[in-house]
PDB file of C-alpha atoms in Angstrom:
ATOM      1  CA  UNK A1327     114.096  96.620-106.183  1.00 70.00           C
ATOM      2  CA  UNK A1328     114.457  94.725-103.045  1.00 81.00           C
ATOM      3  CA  UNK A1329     115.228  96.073 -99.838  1.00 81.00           C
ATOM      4  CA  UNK A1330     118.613  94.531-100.045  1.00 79.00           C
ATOM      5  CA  UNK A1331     119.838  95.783-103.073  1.00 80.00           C
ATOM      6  CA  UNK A1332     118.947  99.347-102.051  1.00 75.00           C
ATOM      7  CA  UNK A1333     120.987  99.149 -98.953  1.00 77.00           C
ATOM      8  CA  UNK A1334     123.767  97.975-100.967  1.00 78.00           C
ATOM      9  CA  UNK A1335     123.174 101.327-102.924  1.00 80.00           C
ATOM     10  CA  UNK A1336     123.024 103.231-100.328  1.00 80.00           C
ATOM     11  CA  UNK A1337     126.111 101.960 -98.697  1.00 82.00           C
ATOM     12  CA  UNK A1338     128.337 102.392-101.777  1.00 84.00           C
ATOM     13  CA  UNK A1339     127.087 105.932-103.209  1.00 88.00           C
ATOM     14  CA  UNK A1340     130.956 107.066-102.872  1.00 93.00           C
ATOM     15  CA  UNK A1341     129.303 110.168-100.340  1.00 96.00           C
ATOM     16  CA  UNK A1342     131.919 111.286 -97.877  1.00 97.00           C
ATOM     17  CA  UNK A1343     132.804 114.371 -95.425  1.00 97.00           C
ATOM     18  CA  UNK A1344     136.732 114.896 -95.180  1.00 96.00           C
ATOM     19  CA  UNK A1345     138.667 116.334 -92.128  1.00 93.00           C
ATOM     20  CA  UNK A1346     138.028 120.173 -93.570  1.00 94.00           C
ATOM     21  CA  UNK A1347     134.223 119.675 -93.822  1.00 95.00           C
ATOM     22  CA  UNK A1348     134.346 119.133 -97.533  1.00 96.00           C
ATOM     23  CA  UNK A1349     131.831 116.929 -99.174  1.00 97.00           C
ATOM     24  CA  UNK A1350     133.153 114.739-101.793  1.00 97.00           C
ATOM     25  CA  UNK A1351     131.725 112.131-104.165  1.00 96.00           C
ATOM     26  CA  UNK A1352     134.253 109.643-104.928  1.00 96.00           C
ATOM     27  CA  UNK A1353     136.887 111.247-103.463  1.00 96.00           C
ATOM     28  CA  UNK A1354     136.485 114.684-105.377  1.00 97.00           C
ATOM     29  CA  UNK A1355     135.017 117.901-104.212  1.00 97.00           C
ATOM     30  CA  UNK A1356     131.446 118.508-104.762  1.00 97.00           C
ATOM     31  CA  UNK A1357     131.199 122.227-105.641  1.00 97.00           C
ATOM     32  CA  UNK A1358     127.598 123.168-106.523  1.00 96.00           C
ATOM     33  CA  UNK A1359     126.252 124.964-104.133  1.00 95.00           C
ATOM     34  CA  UNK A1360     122.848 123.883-104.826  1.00 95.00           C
ATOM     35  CA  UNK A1361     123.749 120.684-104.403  1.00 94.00           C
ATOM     36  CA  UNK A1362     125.763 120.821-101.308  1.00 96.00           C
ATOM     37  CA  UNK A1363     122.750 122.793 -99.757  1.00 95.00           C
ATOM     38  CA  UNK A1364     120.687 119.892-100.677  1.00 95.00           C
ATOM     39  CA  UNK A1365     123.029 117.838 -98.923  1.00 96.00           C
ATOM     40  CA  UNK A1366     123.756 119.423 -95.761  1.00 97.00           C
ATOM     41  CA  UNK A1367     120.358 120.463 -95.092  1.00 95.00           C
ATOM     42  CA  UNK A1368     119.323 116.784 -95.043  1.00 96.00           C
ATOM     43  CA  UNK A1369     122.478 114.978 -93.485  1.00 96.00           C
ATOM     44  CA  UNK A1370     121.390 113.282 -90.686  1.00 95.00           C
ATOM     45  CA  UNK A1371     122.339 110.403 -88.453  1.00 93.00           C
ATOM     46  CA  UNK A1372     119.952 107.061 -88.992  1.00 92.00           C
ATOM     47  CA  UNK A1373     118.765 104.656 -86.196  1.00 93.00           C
ATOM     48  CA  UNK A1374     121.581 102.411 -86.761  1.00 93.00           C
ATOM     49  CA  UNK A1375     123.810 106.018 -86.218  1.00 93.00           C
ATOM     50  CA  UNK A1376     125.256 105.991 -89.539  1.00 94.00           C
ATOM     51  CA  UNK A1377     124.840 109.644 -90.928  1.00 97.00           C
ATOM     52  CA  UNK A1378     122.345 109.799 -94.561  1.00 96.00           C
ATOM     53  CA  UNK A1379     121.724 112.211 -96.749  1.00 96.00           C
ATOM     54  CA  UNK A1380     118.498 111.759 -98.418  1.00 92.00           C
ATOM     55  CA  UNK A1381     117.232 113.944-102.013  1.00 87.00           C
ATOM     56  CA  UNK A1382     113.395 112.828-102.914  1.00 87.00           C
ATOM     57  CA  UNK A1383     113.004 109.659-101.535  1.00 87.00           C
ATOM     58  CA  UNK A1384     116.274 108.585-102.266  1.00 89.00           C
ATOM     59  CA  UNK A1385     118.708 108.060 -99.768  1.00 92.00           C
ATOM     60  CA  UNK A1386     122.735 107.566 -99.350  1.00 94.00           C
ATOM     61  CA  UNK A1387     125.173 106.960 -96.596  1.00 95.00           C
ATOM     62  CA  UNK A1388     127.612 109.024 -95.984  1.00 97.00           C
ATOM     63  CA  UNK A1389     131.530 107.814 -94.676  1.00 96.00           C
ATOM     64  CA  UNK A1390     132.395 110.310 -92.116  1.00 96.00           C
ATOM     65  CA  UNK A1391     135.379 110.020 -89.793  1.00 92.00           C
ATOM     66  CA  UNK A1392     135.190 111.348 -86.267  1.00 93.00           C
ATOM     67  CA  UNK A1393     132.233 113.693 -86.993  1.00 96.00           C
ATOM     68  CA  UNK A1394     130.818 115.770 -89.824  1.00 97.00           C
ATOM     69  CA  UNK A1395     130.330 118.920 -88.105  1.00 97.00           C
ATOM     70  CA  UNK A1396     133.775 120.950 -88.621  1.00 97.00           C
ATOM     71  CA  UNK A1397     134.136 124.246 -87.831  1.00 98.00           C
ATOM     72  CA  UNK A1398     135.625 126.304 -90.795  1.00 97.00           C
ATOM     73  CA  UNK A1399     135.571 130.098 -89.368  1.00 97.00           C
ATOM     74  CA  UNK A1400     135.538 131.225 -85.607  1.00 97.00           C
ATOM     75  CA  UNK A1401     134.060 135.155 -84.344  1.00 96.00           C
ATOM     76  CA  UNK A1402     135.778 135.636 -80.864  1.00 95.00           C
ATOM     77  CA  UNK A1403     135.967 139.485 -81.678  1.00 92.00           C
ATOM     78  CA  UNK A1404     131.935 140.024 -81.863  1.00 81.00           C
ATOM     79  CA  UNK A1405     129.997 140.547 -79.037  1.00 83.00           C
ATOM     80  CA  UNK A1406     129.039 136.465 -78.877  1.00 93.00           C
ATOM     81  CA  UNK A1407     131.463 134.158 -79.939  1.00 96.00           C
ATOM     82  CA  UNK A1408     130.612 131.965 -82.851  1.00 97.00           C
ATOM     83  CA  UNK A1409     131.742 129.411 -85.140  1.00 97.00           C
ATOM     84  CA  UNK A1410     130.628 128.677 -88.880  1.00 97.00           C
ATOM     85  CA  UNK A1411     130.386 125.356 -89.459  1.00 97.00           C
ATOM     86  CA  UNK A1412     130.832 123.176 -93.346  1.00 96.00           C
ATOM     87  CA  UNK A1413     127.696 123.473 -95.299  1.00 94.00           C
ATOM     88  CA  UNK A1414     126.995 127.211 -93.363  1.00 95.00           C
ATOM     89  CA  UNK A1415     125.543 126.893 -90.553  1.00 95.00           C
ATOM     90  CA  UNK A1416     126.295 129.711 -87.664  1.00 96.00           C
ATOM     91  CA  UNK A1417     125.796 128.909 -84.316  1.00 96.00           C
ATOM     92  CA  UNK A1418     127.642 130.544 -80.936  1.00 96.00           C
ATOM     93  CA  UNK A1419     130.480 129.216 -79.844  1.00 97.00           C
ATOM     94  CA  UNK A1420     130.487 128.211 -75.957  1.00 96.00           C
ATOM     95  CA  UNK A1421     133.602 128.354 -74.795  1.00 96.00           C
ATOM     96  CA  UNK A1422     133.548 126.055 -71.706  1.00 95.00           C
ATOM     97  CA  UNK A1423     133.310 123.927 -74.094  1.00 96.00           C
ATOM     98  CA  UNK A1424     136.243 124.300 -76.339  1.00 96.00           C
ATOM     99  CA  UNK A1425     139.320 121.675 -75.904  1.00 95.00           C
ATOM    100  CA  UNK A1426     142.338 120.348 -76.841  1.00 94.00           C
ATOM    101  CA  UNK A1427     142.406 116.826 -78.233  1.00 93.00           C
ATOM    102  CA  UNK A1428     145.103 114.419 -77.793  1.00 91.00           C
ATOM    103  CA  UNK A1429     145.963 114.813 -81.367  1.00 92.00           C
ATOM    104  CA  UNK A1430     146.353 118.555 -81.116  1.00 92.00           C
ATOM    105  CA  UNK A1431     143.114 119.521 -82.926  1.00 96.00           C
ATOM    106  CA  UNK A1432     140.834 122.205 -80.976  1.00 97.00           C
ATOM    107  CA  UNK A1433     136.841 120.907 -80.703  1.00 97.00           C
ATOM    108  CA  UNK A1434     133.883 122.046 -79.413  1.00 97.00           C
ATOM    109  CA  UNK A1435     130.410 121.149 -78.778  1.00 97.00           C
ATOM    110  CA  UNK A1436     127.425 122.721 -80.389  1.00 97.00           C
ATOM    111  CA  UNK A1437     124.380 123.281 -79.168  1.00 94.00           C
ATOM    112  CA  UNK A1438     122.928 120.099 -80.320  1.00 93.00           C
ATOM    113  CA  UNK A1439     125.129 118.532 -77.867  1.00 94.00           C
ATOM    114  CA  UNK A1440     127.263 117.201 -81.391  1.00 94.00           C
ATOM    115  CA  UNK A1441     131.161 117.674 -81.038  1.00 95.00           C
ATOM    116  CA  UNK A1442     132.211 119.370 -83.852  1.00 97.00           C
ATOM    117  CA  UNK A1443     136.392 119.527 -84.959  1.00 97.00           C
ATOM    118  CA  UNK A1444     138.410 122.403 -86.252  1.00 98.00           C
ATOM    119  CA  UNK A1445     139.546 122.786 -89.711  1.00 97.00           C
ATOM    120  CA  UNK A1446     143.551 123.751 -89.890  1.00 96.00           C
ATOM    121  CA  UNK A1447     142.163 127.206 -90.729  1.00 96.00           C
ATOM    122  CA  UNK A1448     139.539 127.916 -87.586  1.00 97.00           C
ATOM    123  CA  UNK A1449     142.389 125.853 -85.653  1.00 96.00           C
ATOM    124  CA  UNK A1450     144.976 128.456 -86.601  1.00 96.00           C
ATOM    125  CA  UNK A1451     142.960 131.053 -86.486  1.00 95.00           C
ATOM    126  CA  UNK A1452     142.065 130.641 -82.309  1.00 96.00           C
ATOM    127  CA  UNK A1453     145.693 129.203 -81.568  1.00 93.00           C
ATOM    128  CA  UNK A1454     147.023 132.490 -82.388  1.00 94.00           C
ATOM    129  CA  UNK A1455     145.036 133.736 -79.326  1.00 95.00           C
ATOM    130  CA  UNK A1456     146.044 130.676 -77.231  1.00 94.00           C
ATOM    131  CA  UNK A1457     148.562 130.982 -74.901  1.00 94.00           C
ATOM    132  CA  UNK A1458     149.953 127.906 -72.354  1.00 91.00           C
ATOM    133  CA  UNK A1459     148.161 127.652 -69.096  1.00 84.00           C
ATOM    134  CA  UNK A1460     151.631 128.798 -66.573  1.00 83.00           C
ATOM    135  CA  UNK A1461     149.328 125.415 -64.587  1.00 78.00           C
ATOM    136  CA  UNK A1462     150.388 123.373 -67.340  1.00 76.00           C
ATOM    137  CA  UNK A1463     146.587 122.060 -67.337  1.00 76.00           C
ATOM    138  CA  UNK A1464     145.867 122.977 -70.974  1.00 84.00           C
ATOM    139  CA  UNK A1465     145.492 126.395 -72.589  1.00 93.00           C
ATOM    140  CA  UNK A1466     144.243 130.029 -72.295  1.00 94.00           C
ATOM    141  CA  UNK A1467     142.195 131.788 -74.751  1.00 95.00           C
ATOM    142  CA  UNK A1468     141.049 135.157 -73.783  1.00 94.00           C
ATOM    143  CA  UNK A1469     137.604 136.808 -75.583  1.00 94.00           C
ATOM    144  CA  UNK A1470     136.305 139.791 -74.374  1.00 91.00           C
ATOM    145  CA  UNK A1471     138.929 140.361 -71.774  1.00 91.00           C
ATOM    146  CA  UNK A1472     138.345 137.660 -69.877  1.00 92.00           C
ATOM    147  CA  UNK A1473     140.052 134.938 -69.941  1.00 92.00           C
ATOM    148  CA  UNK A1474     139.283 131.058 -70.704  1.00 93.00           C
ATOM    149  CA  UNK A1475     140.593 127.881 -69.626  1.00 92.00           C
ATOM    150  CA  UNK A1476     141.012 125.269 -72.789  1.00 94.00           C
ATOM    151  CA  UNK A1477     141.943 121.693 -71.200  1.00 92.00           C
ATOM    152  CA  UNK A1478     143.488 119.114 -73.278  1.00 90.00           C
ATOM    153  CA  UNK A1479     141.743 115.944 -73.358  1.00 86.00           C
ATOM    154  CA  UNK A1480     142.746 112.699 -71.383  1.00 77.00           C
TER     155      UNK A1480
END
């Protein structure tokens, strides 16, 4: 098969990440664990920056919207804050980090330098700790008895 056609493959293989860090084929939740370890141990972002998966030597693009790193459970009670990210992955949580987007959703960056969103759960989750900056510059989010500024975005 021609380089081409491949592409063409690759481009349509109906792979996406949704807004809660679900991978879905066609639309529909992919539930196998074995296979969604297969798949987020090898998503990665090409050259051209479109994010692949790749099994064997077969590849497929993946549609992802503003980034496929979400966080689905936050640890601000431990003795490092952390976040769980889709697909498992634990990492600690920097909190300088941490802000409010125009649209309301909390994000973060990870250590990879990636911004990763909030799932409506990990969002809820931390906004029941936030509390309005009496500024009005953003937010406060106290961990570990001190307390953290949480700007909204531009």
């Amino acid at each position: 098969m021609d380089e081409a056609a491949l592409e063409l493959l690759r481009s349509r293989s109906g792979l996406s990440i949704d807004e809660e860090g679900r991978f879905l084929h066609c639309g529909e939740p992919i539930t196998h664990a074995r296979t969604l370890s297969v798949l987020w141990g090898s998503l990665a972002r090409d050259a051209a920056g479109r994010w692949r998966v790749a099994i064997g030597r077969e590849q497929a693009y993946v549609a992802v919207g503003e980034t496929p790193w979400i966080v689905q459970a936050v640890d601000l009670d431990g003795a490092r804050p952390s976040v769980r990210l889709a697909g498992g992955r634990e990492e600690p949580l920097d909190l300088r980090t941490l802000t409010v987007a125009r649209d309301g959703v909390l994000r973060c960056l990870l250590a990879t330098g990636e911004r990763a969103r909030f799932s409506r759960g990990a969002q809820i989750a931390v906004g029941l700790r936030l509390e309005e900056d009496p500024a009005g510059t953003g937010w406060v989010l106290e961990v570990g008895g001190v307390r953290h500024g949480v700007p909204e975005e531009p």
